[in-house]
Short mmCIF file of C-alpha atoms in Angstrom, two decimals:
data_model
loop_
_atom_site.label_atom_id
_atom_site.label_comp_id
_atom_site.label_asym_id
_atom_site.label_seq_id
_atom_site.Cartn_x
_atom_site.Cartn_y
_atom_site.Cartn_z
CA MET A 1 142.11 60.49 23.74
CA ILE A 2 140.33 62.06 20.77
CA TYR A 3 137.65 59.34 20.38
CA PHE A 4 136.60 59.71 23.98
CA ILE A 5 136.40 63.50 23.68
CA LEU A 6 134.37 63.23 20.47
CA PHE A 7 131.92 60.80 22.03
CA LEU A 8 131.52 62.81 25.22
CA GLU A 9 131.16 66.20 23.52
CA PHE A 10 128.58 64.95 21.01
CA PHE A 11 126.78 63.11 23.78
CA LYS A 12 126.41 66.49 25.52
CA VAL A 13 125.08 68.09 22.33
CA GLY A 14 122.52 65.29 22.00
CA LEU A 15 121.51 65.70 25.59
CA PHE A 16 120.97 69.44 25.55
CA ALA A 17 119.86 70.21 21.99
CA LEU A 18 116.10 70.41 22.24
CA GLY A 19 114.30 70.84 18.93
CA GLY A 20 116.32 69.07 16.29
CA GLY A 21 119.35 69.68 14.11
CA LEU A 22 119.32 73.44 13.90
CA ALA A 23 118.97 73.78 17.67
CA ALA A 24 122.28 71.92 17.92
CA LEU A 25 124.03 74.61 15.89
CA PRO A 26 125.13 76.95 18.71
CA PHE A 27 126.42 73.93 20.65
CA LEU A 28 128.47 72.79 17.67
CA GLN A 29 129.87 76.28 17.22
CA ASN A 30 131.06 76.38 20.82
CA LEU A 31 132.55 72.95 20.36
CA ILE A 32 134.67 73.71 17.32
CA ILE A 33 135.90 76.95 18.87
CA LYS A 34 136.80 75.20 22.12
CA TYR A 35 138.90 72.53 20.40
CA GLY A 36 139.88 74.40 17.25
CA TRP A 37 138.62 71.51 15.09
CA LEU A 38 137.26 73.73 12.32
CA THR A 39 136.75 77.38 11.42
CA THR A 40 133.20 78.78 11.52
CA ASP A 41 133.34 78.98 7.70
CA GLN A 42 134.11 75.29 7.45
CA LEU A 43 131.29 74.52 9.86
CA LEU A 44 128.80 76.54 7.79
CA ASN A 45 129.95 74.67 4.67
CA MET A 46 129.44 71.36 6.41
CA ILE A 47 125.97 72.35 7.55
CA ALA A 48 125.08 73.39 3.99
CA ILE A 49 126.20 69.96 2.77
CA SER A 50 124.42 68.21 5.64
CA GLU A 51 121.19 69.94 4.73
CA SER A 52 121.29 68.86 1.10
CA THR A 53 122.25 65.22 1.61
CA PRO A 54 119.95 62.47 2.91
CA GLY A 55 119.60 61.97 6.65
CA ALA A 56 118.98 64.20 9.67
CA ILE A 57 121.01 67.42 9.55
CA GLY A 58 122.42 66.98 13.06
CA ILE A 59 123.57 63.43 12.35
CA ASN A 60 125.18 64.44 9.06
CA THR A 61 127.03 67.34 10.70
CA ALA A 62 128.26 65.11 13.52
CA THR A 63 129.58 62.53 11.04
CA PHE A 64 131.28 65.33 9.13
CA ILE A 65 133.01 66.93 12.11
CA GLY A 66 133.99 63.54 13.51
CA PHE A 67 135.48 62.44 10.20
CA ASN A 68 137.41 65.67 9.77
CA THR A 69 138.80 65.39 13.27
CA ALA A 70 139.65 61.69 13.50
CA GLY A 71 138.86 59.81 10.27
CA ILE A 72 136.21 57.17 9.68
CA ALA A 73 136.18 55.97 13.30
CA GLY A 74 135.86 59.60 14.43
CA GLY A 75 132.77 60.05 12.25
CA ILE A 76 131.14 56.93 13.62
CA ILE A 77 131.97 57.75 17.24
CA ALA A 78 130.74 61.35 17.05
CA THR A 79 127.47 60.16 15.51
CA LEU A 80 126.98 57.43 18.11
CA GLY A 81 127.71 59.99 20.84
CA LEU A 82 125.02 62.29 19.44
CA THR A 83 122.54 59.42 19.16
CA ALA A 84 123.17 57.78 22.55
CA PRO A 85 121.17 60.25 24.71
CA SER A 86 118.16 59.84 22.40
CA ILE A 87 118.31 56.08 22.67
CA ILE A 88 118.57 56.18 26.47
CA ILE A 89 115.94 58.88 27.09
CA ILE A 90 113.45 57.65 24.49
CA THR A 91 113.75 54.03 25.62
CA ILE A 92 112.80 55.08 29.15
CA ILE A 93 109.92 57.24 27.89
CA ALA A 94 108.73 54.53 25.48
CA HIS A 95 108.70 52.01 28.31
CA TYR A 96 106.38 54.21 30.38
CA PHE A 97 104.37 55.30 27.35
CA GLN A 98 103.50 51.69 26.57
CA LYS A 99 102.54 51.18 30.18
CA PHE A 100 100.41 54.29 30.51
CA ASN A 101 99.15 55.06 27.02
CA GLN A 102 95.77 53.61 27.92
CA HIS A 103 95.54 55.76 31.04
CA PRO A 104 92.65 58.26 30.65
CA LEU A 105 94.84 61.28 31.41
CA VAL A 106 97.48 60.24 28.87
CA LYS A 107 94.81 59.40 26.29
CA SER A 108 93.08 62.78 26.77
CA ALA A 109 96.38 64.63 26.61
CA PHE A 110 97.15 63.01 23.26
CA THR A 111 93.74 63.96 21.83
CA GLY A 112 94.99 67.53 22.24
CA ILE A 113 98.55 66.81 21.18
CA ARG A 114 97.76 65.09 17.85
CA PRO A 115 96.07 68.07 16.13
CA ALA A 116 98.81 70.35 17.52
CA VAL A 117 101.52 68.12 16.06
CA ALA A 118 99.68 68.10 12.73
CA GLY A 119 99.79 71.92 12.94
CA LEU A 120 103.47 71.75 13.72
CA ILE A 121 104.11 69.56 10.67
CA ALA A 122 102.03 71.88 8.48
CA SER A 123 104.04 74.80 9.80
CA ALA A 124 107.28 73.05 8.81
CA ALA A 125 105.92 72.67 5.27
CA PHE A 126 104.86 76.32 5.31
CA SER A 127 108.28 77.65 6.27
CA LEU A 128 109.90 75.38 3.68
CA ALA A 129 107.49 76.76 1.06
CA ALA A 130 108.10 80.31 2.25
CA GLY A 131 111.81 79.86 1.62
CA ASN A 132 111.51 78.21 -1.78
CA ILE A 133 108.29 79.33 -3.44
CA PHE A 134 107.26 82.69 -2.02
CA TYR A 135 109.62 85.60 -1.54
CA PHE A 136 108.06 87.57 1.29
CA GLU A 137 110.78 90.19 1.20
CA ASN A 138 109.60 91.16 -2.31
CA LEU A 139 105.96 91.55 -1.34
CA SER A 140 106.16 95.27 -0.66
CA ASN A 141 107.89 96.52 -3.81
CA ASP A 142 106.90 94.30 -6.74
CA PHE A 143 104.21 91.66 -6.63
CA SER A 144 105.37 89.89 -9.81
CA HIS A 145 108.56 88.86 -8.02
CA PHE A 146 106.63 87.42 -5.10
CA PHE A 147 106.35 83.94 -6.60
CA ASN A 148 109.03 81.63 -7.81
CA TYR A 149 106.85 80.40 -10.70
CA LYS A 150 109.06 77.44 -11.55
CA ALA A 151 108.87 76.17 -7.97
CA LEU A 152 105.14 76.86 -7.67
CA LEU A 153 104.44 74.93 -10.88
CA LEU A 154 106.50 71.98 -9.66
CA LEU A 155 104.65 72.01 -6.33
CA ILE A 156 101.27 71.87 -8.08
CA ILE A 157 102.38 69.09 -10.48
CA ILE A 158 103.83 66.95 -7.70
CA PHE A 159 100.84 67.51 -5.44
CA ILE A 160 98.39 66.42 -8.16
CA ALA A 161 100.61 63.42 -8.95
CA ILE A 162 100.64 62.39 -5.27
CA ARG A 163 96.84 62.53 -5.07
CA LYS A 164 96.32 60.70 -8.39
CA LEU A 165 99.19 58.20 -8.64
CA LYS A 166 99.58 57.21 -4.98
CA LYS A 167 103.15 56.07 -5.53
CA HIS A 168 105.87 55.70 -2.87
CA PRO A 169 107.18 59.07 -1.55
CA ILE A 170 110.66 58.08 -2.78
CA PHE A 171 109.30 58.21 -6.34
CA TYR A 172 108.43 61.92 -6.01
CA ILE A 173 111.74 62.75 -4.32
CA VAL A 174 113.74 61.15 -7.12
CA PHE A 175 111.46 62.75 -9.74
CA ALA A 176 111.93 66.19 -8.16
CA ALA A 177 115.71 65.71 -7.99
CA LEU A 178 115.81 65.00 -11.74
CA ILE A 179 113.57 67.99 -12.54
CA GLY A 180 115.75 70.17 -10.33
CA ILE A 181 118.88 69.14 -12.23
CA ILE A 182 117.32 69.41 -15.70
CA PHE A 183 115.62 72.78 -15.15
CA LYS A 184 118.34 74.25 -12.89
CA PHE A 185 116.31 75.05 -9.78
CA MET B 1 107.15 39.58 10.59
CA LYS B 2 108.68 42.27 12.77
CA ASN B 3 112.20 40.88 12.77
CA LEU B 4 115.17 43.09 13.54
CA SER B 5 116.74 43.00 10.09
CA LYS B 6 113.43 44.08 8.53
CA ILE B 7 113.24 46.99 11.01
CA PHE B 8 116.86 47.92 10.24
CA ILE B 9 116.34 47.80 6.47
CA THR B 10 113.09 49.79 6.64
CA PHE B 11 114.73 52.57 8.65
CA PHE B 12 117.81 52.47 6.42
CA LYS B 13 115.46 53.24 3.55
CA ILE B 14 113.78 56.02 5.56
CA GLY B 15 117.18 57.53 6.44
CA SER B 16 118.28 57.39 2.80
CA PHE B 17 115.39 59.53 1.61
CA THR B 18 114.87 61.99 4.47
CA PHE B 19 115.97 65.39 3.20
CA GLY B 20 115.67 68.17 5.77
CA GLY B 21 114.25 68.14 9.28
CA GLY B 22 112.51 65.32 11.10
CA TYR B 23 109.16 66.09 9.45
CA ALA B 24 110.62 65.06 6.08
CA MET B 25 110.76 61.43 7.27
CA LEU B 26 107.03 61.28 8.04
CA PRO B 27 105.64 60.62 4.52
CA ILE B 28 108.08 57.69 4.09
CA ILE B 29 107.38 56.33 7.60
CA LYS B 30 103.68 56.44 6.83
CA LYS B 31 104.09 54.66 3.48
CA GLU B 32 106.40 51.97 4.84
CA LEU B 33 105.08 51.31 8.35
CA VAL B 34 101.38 52.18 8.03
CA ASP B 35 100.44 51.41 4.42
CA ASN B 36 102.88 48.66 3.41
CA LEU B 37 103.69 46.79 6.61
CA ASN B 38 100.67 47.67 8.79
CA TRP B 39 102.91 47.79 11.87
CA ILE B 40 101.60 51.07 13.31
CA THR B 41 98.72 53.51 12.71
CA GLU B 42 98.64 57.14 11.62
CA GLU B 43 97.72 58.10 15.18
CA ASP B 44 100.84 56.31 16.43
CA ILE B 45 103.02 58.37 14.08
CA LEU B 46 101.65 61.62 15.49
CA ASN B 47 102.10 60.35 19.06
CA TYR B 48 105.71 59.27 18.47
CA TYR B 49 106.59 62.43 16.59
CA ALA B 50 105.13 64.52 19.44
CA ILE B 51 107.33 62.66 21.91
CA GLY B 52 110.34 62.93 19.61
CA GLN B 53 109.82 66.64 19.26
CA SER B 54 109.52 67.39 22.96
CA THR B 55 112.48 65.38 24.26
CA PRO B 56 116.18 66.26 23.96
CA GLY B 57 118.07 65.09 20.89
CA ILE B 58 117.64 65.04 17.12
CA ILE B 59 113.89 64.80 16.38
CA ALA B 60 114.28 62.28 13.55
CA VAL B 61 116.45 60.02 15.71
CA ASN B 62 114.00 60.29 18.62
CA THR B 63 111.10 59.39 16.34
CA ALA B 64 113.03 56.43 14.90
CA THR B 65 113.95 55.18 18.40
CA MET B 66 110.39 55.60 19.64
CA THR B 67 108.91 53.78 16.64
CA GLY B 68 111.50 50.99 16.88
CA TYR B 69 110.78 50.49 20.57
CA SER B 70 107.05 50.19 19.93
CA LEU B 71 107.79 47.49 17.33
CA LYS B 72 110.23 45.31 19.25
CA GLY B 73 111.37 46.80 22.55
CA ILE B 74 114.95 47.93 23.14
CA LYS B 75 116.34 45.77 20.33
CA GLY B 76 113.81 47.29 17.96
CA ALA B 77 114.78 50.79 19.10
CA LEU B 78 118.45 50.06 18.41
CA ALA B 79 117.76 48.44 15.03
CA ALA B 80 115.61 51.38 13.90
CA THR B 81 118.07 54.03 15.09
CA LEU B 82 121.15 52.34 13.65
CA GLY B 83 119.26 51.76 10.40
CA PHE B 84 118.28 55.41 10.27
CA ILE B 85 121.78 56.83 10.90
CA SER B 86 123.70 54.36 8.70
CA PRO B 87 122.98 56.11 5.37
CA SER B 88 124.25 59.38 6.89
CA LEU B 89 127.45 57.70 8.06
CA ILE B 90 128.09 56.16 4.66
CA ILE B 91 127.16 59.15 2.49
CA ILE B 92 128.83 61.85 4.59
CA THR B 93 132.02 59.84 5.08
CA PHE B 94 132.17 59.35 1.33
CA ILE B 95 131.61 63.06 0.64
CA ALA B 96 134.06 64.19 3.32
CA ALA B 97 136.71 61.84 1.97
CA PHE B 98 136.36 62.57 -1.75
CA PHE B 99 134.76 65.97 -2.30
CA LYS B 100 136.73 68.77 -0.78
CA LYS B 101 134.68 71.36 -2.64
CA PHE B 102 131.25 69.77 -2.47
CA GLN B 103 129.45 73.08 -2.09
CA GLN B 104 130.47 73.96 -5.63
CA LEU B 105 128.61 71.02 -7.10
CA ALA B 106 125.71 73.08 -8.42
CA VAL B 107 123.95 69.96 -9.69
CA LEU B 108 123.32 68.73 -6.16
CA GLN B 109 122.09 72.12 -5.03
CA ASN B 110 119.63 72.20 -7.94
CA ALA B 111 118.43 68.73 -7.08
CA PHE B 112 118.01 69.63 -3.43
CA ALA B 113 116.04 72.83 -4.15
CA ALA B 114 113.50 70.78 -6.12
CA ILE B 115 113.46 67.96 -3.54
CA GLN B 116 112.41 70.49 -0.90
CA ILE B 117 109.39 71.34 -3.04
CA ALA B 118 108.50 67.64 -3.28
CA VAL B 119 108.77 67.44 0.51
CA VAL B 120 106.33 70.37 0.84
CA ALA B 121 103.83 68.57 -1.42
CA LEU B 122 104.25 65.30 0.49
CA ILE B 123 103.72 67.03 3.83
CA ILE B 124 100.58 68.83 2.63
CA ASP B 125 99.26 65.46 1.43
CA ILE B 126 100.03 63.72 4.73
CA VAL B 127 98.42 66.51 6.78
CA ILE B 128 95.24 66.22 4.68
CA LYS B 129 95.20 62.44 5.15
CA MET B 130 95.72 62.79 8.88
CA TRP B 131 92.83 65.21 9.05
CA GLN B 132 90.59 62.76 7.16
CA LYS B 133 91.46 60.02 9.65
CA SER B 134 91.01 62.22 12.76
CA ASP B 135 87.82 62.86 14.75
CA LYS B 136 87.25 65.99 12.56
CA SER B 137 85.84 67.95 15.50
CA HIS B 138 85.81 71.75 15.59
CA LEU B 139 88.03 71.72 18.65
CA SER B 140 90.69 69.63 16.89
CA MET B 141 90.57 72.04 13.94
CA LEU B 142 90.98 74.95 16.33
CA ILE B 143 94.01 73.37 18.03
CA PHE B 144 95.50 72.58 14.61
CA LEU B 145 95.10 76.18 13.43
CA ALA B 146 96.32 77.66 16.71
CA ALA B 147 99.43 75.46 16.61
CA PHE B 148 100.05 76.29 12.95
CA PHE B 149 99.81 80.04 13.48
CA SER B 150 101.75 80.24 16.71
CA LEU B 151 104.61 78.27 15.16
CA SER B 152 104.59 79.94 11.75
CA PHE B 153 104.12 83.56 12.79
CA LEU B 154 104.67 83.99 16.52
CA ASN B 155 107.90 82.00 16.94
CA ILE B 156 106.54 80.11 19.94
CA SER B 157 108.56 77.07 20.96
CA PRO B 158 107.14 73.74 19.69
CA VAL B 159 107.64 72.18 23.11
CA PHE B 160 105.42 74.85 24.65
CA VAL B 161 102.79 74.25 21.96
CA ILE B 162 102.80 70.50 22.61
CA LEU B 163 102.62 70.89 26.39
CA SER B 164 99.76 73.36 26.29
CA SER B 165 97.83 71.25 23.77
CA ALA B 166 98.26 68.25 26.10
CA PHE B 167 96.79 70.31 28.91
CA LEU B 168 93.99 71.49 26.61
CA GLY B 169 93.23 67.90 25.59
CA ILE B 170 92.76 66.90 29.22
CA ILE B 171 90.52 69.91 29.96
CA ILE B 172 88.35 69.27 26.87
CA GLN B 173 87.90 65.60 27.72
CA TYR B 174 87.08 66.53 31.30
CA TRP B 175 84.53 69.09 30.17
CA SER B 176 82.79 66.75 27.76
CA GLY B 177 82.56 64.05 30.43
CA ASN B 178 84.69 61.64 28.39
CA LEU B 179 87.43 61.65 31.00
CA LYS B 180 85.09 60.38 33.72
CA SER B 181 83.71 57.54 31.64
CA GLU B 182 87.23 56.68 30.45
CA PHE B 183 88.35 56.46 34.07
CA LYS B 184 85.46 54.14 34.88
CA THR B 185 86.25 51.70 32.08
CA TYR B 186 89.97 51.97 32.87
CA GLN B 187 89.51 51.08 36.55
CA LYS B 188 87.05 48.34 35.65
CA GLY B 189 89.62 46.90 33.28
CA ASP B 190 92.14 46.98 36.12
CA LYS B 191 89.86 45.00 38.38
CA ASP B 192 89.12 42.48 35.63
CA LYS B 193 92.82 41.74 35.47
#
């Protein structure tokens, strides 16, 4: 029963993939090899698409593989399978978090966690910038090729706009998409 | 009003405009749930994201579930999560059904490359705002920098960073005497009940 297999296999991925969409990658690779659902090339294509469309990468990839394997219902079932462990685990944690979040030990722990998570978020922005704006591999031979000037300029413009205009984040995302298409980023 | 359809619609919107990893959803969560609806605080976002990051599963889904639960229990968690994954289901099914050679659509790749830059700008902005709303202590700054460097340059696992910063938080509060006084008021509150 393909739906059952899809649900169960993606449930396992959701249960063991710690650290988001890209951490799920090796699990997905094993999966498609085990069942022969796709070639590795097809999987890499799907991941590339999943990265550049809205939504979490892992969810997009699950929908993709599910759809390719068993149509619309397959896509939905694979995605629900991937999501189910999160819902179960987080609901349990959330229940206890609400009960104990005023406990001194929990409160103190989170005074340390919050700045660390801010650092983690900043680091995500940094690695995104490193991939799109700075070319570290060019640093040693030619400094003029270190920056992607077009991208750097866009970053500065959008950042100033965010600070001055205070519009909804969606506004800047749509604006950037249009700029990207017009100026061929 | 925190009704379920409002939670679903809000997270549908968040799912529709999250490009990239779980962090990309944070600026929109902040705008919608903190600024517009006043349902949660900036501190809450960091707490939920920390939990989402250090538990199994897709970080964005974990964060959505956690936020939904805090709004309206299990039903809220389900509404938020289903709202968040629905755009993916619709968009990817559509693409898988109609575009066999999607990767050759250069237009979308151009759009995405620029969107990533917008996400960088939005994240820098949100980190600055979070700093302005924090206690601004030297120790917090130190933890922030240590986390940033160990993740960006040393390839240390985020879960390890979160766990050790939790431990550090407890030690710092113990050292400064805050933990003791917190315990006193906490136990007093228990007796008052």
